[in-house]
mmCIF file of C-alpha atoms in Angstrom:
data_model
loop_
_atom_site.group_PDB
_atom_site.id
_atom_site.type_symbol
_atom_site.label_atom_id
_atom_site.label_comp_id
_atom_site.label_asym_id
_atom_site.label_seq_id
_atom_site.Cartn_x
_atom_site.Cartn_y
_atom_site.Cartn_z
ATOM 1 C CA MET A 900 -20.214 35.018 18.706
ATOM 2 C CA LYS A 901 -20.474 34.787 22.445
ATOM 3 C CA SER A 902 -19.176 37.678 24.487
ATOM 4 C CA LYS A 903 -16.347 37.224 26.938
ATOM 5 C CA ARG A 904 -18.836 37.647 29.730
ATOM 6 C CA GLN A 905 -21.113 34.909 28.366
ATOM 7 C CA LEU A 906 -18.184 32.541 27.985
ATOM 8 C CA GLN A 907 -17.060 33.288 31.505
ATOM 9 C CA LYS A 908 -20.557 32.558 32.773
ATOM 10 C CA GLU A 909 -20.666 29.237 30.931
ATOM 11 C CA ASN A 910 -17.253 28.276 32.235
ATOM 12 C CA THR A 911 -18.321 28.986 35.801
ATOM 13 C CA LYS A 912 -21.400 26.827 35.341
ATOM 14 C CA ILE A 913 -19.298 23.956 33.983
ATOM 15 C CA LYS A 914 -16.868 24.370 36.850
ATOM 16 C CA ILE A 915 -19.662 24.193 39.436
ATOM 17 C CA PHE A 916 -21.151 21.195 37.651
ATOM 18 C CA LYS A 917 -17.857 19.283 37.577
ATOM 19 C CA THR A 918 -16.965 20.194 41.151
ATOM 20 C CA ALA A 919 -20.400 19.146 42.395
ATOM 21 C CA TYR A 920 -19.989 15.824 40.608
ATOM 22 C CA ASN A 921 -16.613 15.258 42.283
ATOM 23 C CA ILE A 922 -17.833 16.311 45.713
ATOM 24 C CA TYR A 923 -20.939 14.095 45.585
ATOM 25 C CA SER A 924 -18.845 11.202 44.247
ATOM 26 C CA GLU A 925 -16.490 11.511 47.174
ATOM 27 C CA TYR A 926 -18.741 12.506 50.070
ATOM 28 C CA GLY A 927 -22.169 11.402 48.929
ATOM 29 C CA PHE A 928 -25.382 13.381 48.846
ATOM 30 C CA THR A 929 -25.104 14.753 52.356
ATOM 31 C CA ALA A 930 -22.385 17.069 51.011
ATOM 32 C CA THR A 931 -23.402 20.714 51.138
ATOM 33 C CA THR A 932 -23.418 23.398 48.469
ATOM 34 C CA ALA A 933 -21.022 25.333 50.714
ATOM 35 C CA MET A 934 -18.491 22.539 50.190
ATOM 36 C CA ILE A 935 -19.041 22.700 46.441
ATOM 37 C CA ALA A 936 -18.636 26.479 46.379
ATOM 38 C CA LYS A 937 -15.426 26.341 48.397
ATOM 39 C CA GLU A 938 -13.904 23.639 46.203
ATOM 40 C CA ALA A 939 -14.932 25.403 42.992
ATOM 41 C CA GLY A 940 -13.546 28.684 44.286
ATOM 42 C CA VAL A 941 -16.809 30.583 43.848
ATOM 43 C CA SER A 942 -19.066 32.313 46.352
ATOM 44 C CA HIS A 943 -21.970 30.308 47.717
ATOM 45 C CA GLY A 944 -24.483 32.567 45.988
ATOM 46 C CA THR A 945 -22.846 32.002 42.597
ATOM 47 C CA ILE A 946 -24.061 28.399 42.596
ATOM 48 C CA PHE A 947 -27.639 29.626 42.694
ATOM 49 C CA VAL A 948 -27.078 32.057 39.847
ATOM 50 C CA HIS A 949 -26.504 29.010 37.662
ATOM 51 C CA PHE A 950 -28.784 26.470 39.325
ATOM 52 C CA SER A 951 -32.008 27.659 40.909
ATOM 53 C CA SER A 952 -31.850 25.065 43.688
ATOM 54 C CA VAL A 953 -29.881 22.085 44.975
ATOM 55 C CA ASN A 954 -32.538 19.875 43.410
ATOM 56 C CA GLU A 955 -31.902 21.396 40.029
ATOM 57 C CA LEU A 956 -28.167 20.866 40.352
ATOM 58 C CA LEU A 957 -28.667 17.248 41.437
ATOM 59 C CA THR A 958 -31.162 16.551 38.686
ATOM 60 C CA CYS A 959 -28.782 18.028 36.088
ATOM 61 C CA LEU A 960 -25.954 15.817 37.327
ATOM 62 C CA ILE A 961 -28.007 12.637 37.365
ATOM 63 C CA GLU A 962 -29.621 13.378 34.016
ATOM 64 C CA SER A 963 -26.279 14.076 32.380
ATOM 65 C CA PHE A 964 -25.010 10.712 33.620
ATOM 66 C CA GLY A 965 -28.243 9.129 32.381
ATOM 67 C CA ASP A 966 -27.977 10.764 28.944
ATOM 68 C CA ASN A 967 -24.491 9.425 28.664
ATOM 69 C CA LEU A 968 -25.672 5.897 29.354
ATOM 70 C CA ALA A 969 -28.779 6.226 27.194
ATOM 71 C CA LEU A 970 -26.887 7.363 24.115
ATOM 72 C CA GLU A 971 -24.256 4.644 24.257
ATOM 73 C CA ILE A 972 -26.821 1.926 24.942
ATOM 74 C CA HIS A 973 -29.132 3.222 22.222
ATOM 75 C CA ASP A 974 -26.382 3.087 19.598
ATOM 76 C CA LEU A 975 -25.516 -0.401 20.649
ATOM 77 C CA ALA A 976 -29.065 -1.723 20.698
ATOM 78 C CA GLU A 977 -29.659 -0.346 17.201
ATOM 79 C CA LYS A 978 -26.705 -2.289 15.921
ATOM 80 C CA ASN A 979 -28.419 -5.492 17.072
ATOM 81 C CA ASP A 980 -25.523 -6.313 19.290
ATOM 82 C CA SER A 981 -25.179 -9.238 21.671
ATOM 83 C CA ILE A 982 -26.307 -9.319 25.309
ATOM 84 C CA LYS A 983 -22.654 -9.581 26.277
ATOM 85 C CA LYS A 984 -21.909 -6.305 24.523
ATOM 86 C CA LEU A 985 -24.933 -4.662 26.164
ATOM 87 C CA LEU A 986 -23.856 -5.738 29.646
ATOM 88 C CA GLU A 987 -20.270 -4.731 28.961
ATOM 89 C CA THR A 988 -21.378 -1.283 27.856
ATOM 90 C CA HIS A 989 -23.620 -0.960 30.900
ATOM 91 C CA LEU A 990 -20.807 -1.786 33.308
ATOM 92 C CA ASN A 991 -18.296 0.234 31.350
ATOM 93 C CA ILE A 992 -20.370 3.384 31.789
ATOM 94 C CA LEU A 993 -21.172 2.621 35.416
ATOM 95 C CA SER A 994 -17.495 2.054 36.049
ATOM 96 C CA LYS A 995 -16.668 5.517 34.716
ATOM 97 C CA HIS A 996 -19.056 6.888 37.349
ATOM 98 C CA GLU A 997 -18.604 4.184 39.964
ATOM 99 C CA ASN A 998 -18.397 6.293 43.119
ATOM 100 C CA PHE A 999 -21.166 8.634 42.029
ATOM 101 C CA TYR A 1000 -23.401 5.678 41.178
ATOM 102 C CA ILE A 1001 -22.725 3.877 44.463
ATOM 103 C CA HIS A 1002 -23.774 6.988 46.396
ATOM 104 C CA LEU A 1003 -26.798 7.328 44.183
ATOM 105 C CA ILE A 1004 -28.102 3.828 44.865
ATOM 106 C CA SER A 1005 -27.088 3.639 48.511
ATOM 107 C CA GLU A 1006 -28.433 7.072 49.466
ATOM 108 C CA LYS A 1007 -31.518 7.053 47.275
ATOM 109 C CA SER A 1008 -33.802 7.829 50.202
ATOM 110 C CA LEU A 1009 -31.722 10.908 51.091
ATOM 111 C CA ILE A 1010 -32.242 12.598 47.769
ATOM 112 C CA PRO A 1011 -35.474 14.491 47.091
ATOM 113 C CA GLU A 1012 -38.256 12.547 45.442
ATOM 114 C CA ASP A 1013 -38.268 14.470 42.179
ATOM 115 C CA VAL A 1014 -34.515 13.914 41.881
ATOM 116 C CA GLN A 1015 -35.006 10.212 42.591
ATOM 117 C CA MET A 1016 -37.170 10.133 39.479
ATOM 118 C CA ALA A 1017 -34.116 10.990 37.398
ATOM 119 C CA LEU A 1018 -32.485 7.810 38.687
ATOM 120 C CA VAL A 1019 -35.621 5.761 38.025
ATOM 121 C CA ASN A 1020 -35.632 7.103 34.460
ATOM 122 C CA ILE A 1021 -32.071 5.946 33.933
ATOM 123 C CA GLN A 1022 -33.015 2.375 34.903
ATOM 124 C CA SER A 1023 -36.193 2.494 32.813
ATOM 125 C CA ASN A 1024 -34.228 3.583 29.799
ATOM 126 C CA PHE A 1025 -31.741 0.789 30.245
ATOM 127 C CA ALA A 1026 -34.624 -1.657 30.787
ATOM 128 C CA PHE A 1027 -36.070 -0.596 27.427
ATOM 129 C CA HIS A 1028 -32.970 -1.642 25.498
ATOM 130 C CA PHE A 1029 -32.318 -4.639 27.696
ATOM 131 C CA ASN A 1030 -35.822 -5.814 26.867
ATOM 132 C CA ARG A 1031 -35.316 -5.458 23.127
ATOM 133 C CA ILE A 1032 -32.181 -7.546 23.088
ATOM 134 C CA ILE A 1033 -33.341 -10.183 25.595
ATOM 135 C CA GLU A 1034 -36.699 -10.606 23.836
ATOM 136 C CA ARG A 1035 -34.903 -11.287 20.584
ATOM 137 C CA GLU A 1036 -32.625 -13.819 22.271
ATOM 138 C CA ILE A 1037 -35.549 -15.602 23.939
ATOM 139 C CA GLN A 1038 -37.259 -15.905 20.574
ATOM 140 C CA ARG A 1039 -34.255 -17.594 19.049
ATOM 141 C CA HIS A 1040 -33.911 -19.831 22.157
ATOM 142 C CA ALA A 1041 -30.532 -18.426 23.117
ATOM 143 C CA VAL A 1042 -31.912 -17.246 26.470
ATOM 144 C CA LYS A 1043 -34.259 -19.109 28.860
ATOM 145 C CA SER A 1044 -37.901 -18.146 28.646
ATOM 146 C CA ILE A 1045 -38.105 -16.295 31.978
ATOM 147 C CA PRO A 1046 -40.252 -13.144 32.402
ATOM 148 C CA ILE A 1047 -38.144 -10.210 31.182
ATOM 149 C CA HIS A 1048 -38.522 -8.227 34.391
ATOM 150 C CA MET A 1049 -37.015 -11.084 36.399
ATOM 151 C CA ILE A 1050 -34.035 -11.326 34.050
ATOM 152 C CA PHE A 1051 -33.594 -7.560 34.297
ATOM 153 C CA ASN A 1052 -33.989 -7.443 38.076
ATOM 154 C CA THR A 1053 -31.583 -10.346 38.511
ATOM 155 C CA TRP A 1054 -28.947 -8.400 36.599
ATOM 156 C CA ILE A 1055 -29.530 -5.130 38.441
ATOM 157 C CA GLY A 1056 -29.749 -6.976 41.761
ATOM 158 C CA LEU A 1057 -26.458 -8.732 41.138
ATOM 159 C CA ILE A 1058 -24.466 -5.646 40.206
ATOM 160 C CA HIS A 1059 -26.049 -3.508 42.908
ATOM 161 C CA TYR A 1060 -25.208 -6.118 45.558
ATOM 162 C CA TYR A 1061 -21.554 -5.927 44.558
ATOM 163 C CA LEU A 1062 -21.558 -2.134 44.305
ATOM 164 C CA LEU A 1063 -23.316 -1.661 47.650
ATOM 165 C CA ASN A 1064 -20.764 -3.916 49.292
ATOM 166 C CA LYS A 1065 -17.708 -2.488 47.634
ATOM 167 C CA ASP A 1066 -16.027 -2.289 51.048
ATOM 168 C CA LEU A 1067 -16.171 -6.078 51.227
ATOM 169 C CA PHE A 1068 -15.570 -7.021 47.610
ATOM 170 C CA SER A 1069 -13.015 -4.462 46.572
ATOM 171 C CA PRO A 1070 -12.071 -1.992 49.284
ATOM 172 C CA ASP A 1071 -8.919 -0.668 47.635
ATOM 173 C CA GLU A 1072 -9.610 -0.561 43.934
ATOM 174 C CA PRO A 1073 -12.518 0.170 41.591
ATOM 175 C CA LEU A 1074 -15.006 -2.654 41.972
ATOM 176 C CA LEU A 1075 -16.299 -2.980 38.425
ATOM 177 C CA LYS A 1076 -12.823 -3.054 36.977
ATOM 178 C CA ARG A 1077 -12.159 -6.079 39.125
ATOM 179 C CA TYR A 1078 -15.463 -7.956 38.819
ATOM 180 C CA SER A 1079 -17.083 -6.931 35.509
ATOM 181 C CA SER A 1080 -15.995 -9.928 33.473
ATOM 182 C CA GLU A 1081 -16.896 -12.419 36.234
ATOM 183 C CA LEU A 1082 -20.333 -10.842 36.731
ATOM 184 C CA ILE A 1083 -21.093 -10.807 33.014
ATOM 185 C CA LYS A 1084 -19.840 -14.337 32.445
ATOM 186 C CA THR A 1085 -21.853 -15.713 35.360
ATOM 187 C CA PHE A 1086 -25.036 -13.883 34.410
ATOM 188 C CA LEU A 1087 -24.845 -15.075 30.793
ATOM 189 C CA GLU A 1088 -24.317 -18.627 31.980
ATOM 190 C CA LEU A 1089 -27.386 -18.384 34.234
ATOM 191 C CA ILE A 1090 -29.769 -17.128 31.566
ATOM 192 C CA LYS A 1091 -28.467 -19.285 28.716
ATOM 193 C CA ASP A 1092 -31.111 -21.658 27.312
ATOM 194 C CA MET B 1238 -30.494 14.597 16.100
ATOM 195 C CA LYS B 1239 -34.244 14.445 16.594
ATOM 196 C CA ILE B 1240 -35.795 13.238 19.839
ATOM 197 C CA CYS B 1241 -39.239 11.664 19.770
ATOM 198 C CA ILE B 1242 -41.731 14.222 21.110
ATOM 199 C CA ALA B 1243 -43.900 11.479 22.605
ATOM 200 C CA CYS B 1244 -41.378 9.273 24.428
ATOM 201 C CA GLY B 1245 -37.995 11.013 24.323
ATOM 202 C CA MET B 1246 -36.183 8.333 22.369
ATOM 203 C CA PRO B 1247 -33.300 9.591 20.217
ATOM 204 C CA MET B 1248 -34.094 9.038 16.546
ATOM 205 C CA LYS B 1249 -30.955 8.462 14.518
ATOM 206 C CA GLU B 1250 -31.712 5.684 12.058
ATOM 207 C CA LEU B 1251 -34.459 5.683 9.463
ATOM 208 C CA SER B 1252 -36.010 2.719 11.291
ATOM 209 C CA ASP B 1253 -36.408 4.867 14.454
ATOM 210 C CA PHE B 1254 -38.939 7.155 12.766
ATOM 211 C CA ALA B 1255 -42.638 6.416 12.497
ATOM 212 C CA GLY B 1256 -43.216 4.925 9.045
ATOM 213 C CA GLU B 1257 -39.487 5.513 8.342
ATOM 214 C CA ASP B 1258 -40.442 9.107 7.630
ATOM 215 C CA THR B 1259 -37.771 11.507 8.908
ATOM 216 C CA SER B 1260 -40.160 14.465 8.718
ATOM 217 C CA LYS B 1261 -42.136 12.874 11.589
ATOM 218 C CA ASP B 1262 -41.417 14.095 15.114
ATOM 219 C CA TYR B 1263 -42.374 10.832 16.774
ATOM 220 C CA CYS B 1264 -40.798 7.395 16.718
ATOM 221 C CA VAL B 1265 -41.846 4.009 15.464
ATOM 222 C CA HIS B 1266 -42.862 2.939 19.013
ATOM 223 C CA CYS B 1267 -45.232 5.882 19.445
ATOM 224 C CA ALA B 1268 -47.050 5.361 16.159
ATOM 225 C CA ARG B 1269 -50.320 3.502 15.717
ATOM 226 C CA PRO B 1270 -50.471 0.785 13.031
ATOM 227 C CA ASP B 1271 -51.925 3.402 10.637
ATOM 228 C CA GLY B 1272 -48.904 5.668 11.209
ATOM 229 C CA SER B 1273 -50.606 8.378 13.282
ATOM 230 C CA MET B 1274 -49.312 9.273 16.707
ATOM 231 C CA GLN B 1275 -50.824 7.516 19.717
ATOM 232 C CA SER B 1276 -53.118 9.551 21.946
ATOM 233 C CA PHE B 1277 -52.162 10.659 25.452
ATOM 234 C CA GLU B 1278 -54.156 7.838 27.049
ATOM 235 C CA GLU B 1279 -52.797 5.199 24.657
ATOM 236 C CA ARG B 1280 -49.227 6.318 25.235
ATOM 237 C CA LYS B 1281 -49.704 6.408 28.990
ATOM 238 C CA THR B 1282 -51.208 2.916 29.126
ATOM 239 C CA ASN B 1283 -48.473 1.572 26.886
ATOM 240 C CA MET B 1284 -45.789 3.176 29.003
ATOM 241 C CA ILE B 1285 -47.248 1.802 32.248
ATOM 242 C CA ASN B 1286 -47.571 -1.691 30.809
ATOM 243 C CA PHE B 1287 -44.067 -1.518 29.440
ATOM 244 C CA ILE B 1288 -42.580 -0.526 32.806
ATOM 245 C CA ILE B 1289 -44.433 -3.393 34.500
ATOM 246 C CA LYS B 1290 -43.327 -5.850 31.855
ATOM 247 C CA THR B 1291 -39.657 -4.839 31.836
ATOM 248 C CA GLN B 1292 -39.081 -3.999 35.500
ATOM 249 C CA GLY B 1293 -41.934 -5.691 37.355
ATOM 250 C CA PHE B 1294 -42.937 -2.578 39.331
ATOM 251 C CA ASP B 1295 -46.255 -2.113 41.096
ATOM 252 C CA GLU B 1296 -48.894 -0.462 38.911
ATOM 253 C CA LYS B 1297 -49.132 2.634 41.084
ATOM 254 C CA ALA B 1298 -45.375 3.197 40.960
ATOM 255 C CA ALA B 1299 -45.307 2.520 37.216
ATOM 256 C CA THR B 1300 -48.063 5.096 36.680
ATOM 257 C CA LYS B 1301 -46.097 7.691 38.598
ATOM 258 C CA ILE B 1302 -42.981 7.020 36.526
ATOM 259 C CA ALA B 1303 -44.928 7.165 33.256
ATOM 260 C CA GLU B 1304 -46.579 10.464 34.221
ATOM 261 C CA ASN B 1305 -43.298 11.959 35.360
ATOM 262 C CA ASN B 1306 -41.753 11.004 32.030
ATOM 263 C CA MET B 1307 -44.635 12.313 29.972
ATOM 264 C CA LYS B 1308 -44.841 15.697 31.603
ATOM 265 C CA LYS B 1309 -41.355 16.525 30.320
ATOM 266 C CA LEU B 1310 -42.163 15.598 26.730
ATOM 267 C CA PRO B 1311 -43.247 18.215 24.194
ATOM 268 C CA ALA B 1312 -46.206 16.148 22.998
ATOM 269 C CA TRP B 1313 -47.825 15.877 26.454
ATOM 270 C CA LYS B 1314 -46.693 18.895 28.450
ATOM 271 C CA GLU B 1315 -50.005 20.681 28.087
ATOM 272 C CA TYR B 1316 -51.914 17.751 29.601
ATOM 273 C CA PHE B 1317 -50.188 18.420 32.905
ATOM 274 C CA ASN B 1318 -50.564 22.178 33.068
ATOM 275 C CA ILE B 1319 -54.332 22.071 33.017
ATOM 276 C CA GLY B 1320 -55.782 21.875 36.492
ATOM 277 C CA ASP B 1321 -52.364 21.664 38.141
#
């Protein structure tokens, strides 16, 4: 059994993690660890007891979001589900992390290069499953025979354009909640053979 | 749940495992036709080609992504410590 002290330590780490997620989601990646410490009610130094550096904290946050996406998409792809279901799951997870994700893609150049890799890995993982399902659909002539990377990039390009311009498309409410079904419907129509 | 030591894919179903053998630590995608695990170079080339095919990235960028991925995986870690 874990000692009270160990449990306390774990709880503090979770608290820092969750607070950091909220702060970055709201203020973006220019937010400081001092802001996170203040909001979490811990001393600045405490953050670095649990995370050796800001990079480590950022990487943990992005990877945890990525793991979340990877697991749900993996389950779905194994079940041989439809493209519609894949896209719905993709947007559903992104919508749970909408603000965090918007900051991630719009401030990519602000985050350190090794942390950027965590984001690249998320897209690569999604591309892996996307590829499996689209390839199958091309083979059975349900989807146009277009190079997979162009189908993938068209999808990512479309949703990122909306997300990056949230202020224009949906300033007052979550963007994906409002546009998900239209984006999916349009994309499916475009790639249909 | 097991995670493939050579590519990081979660292995849940029997069909995820190389040769549908759950005692294997690597997945069906990282196995050669004879069932053995791909070598470092084979895996790296496959990963690079896969990234280019699925996302259309430049070869140099794809290589960087593949290497970054591989250095975190138990099967390839040691390849990156030598001469670092």
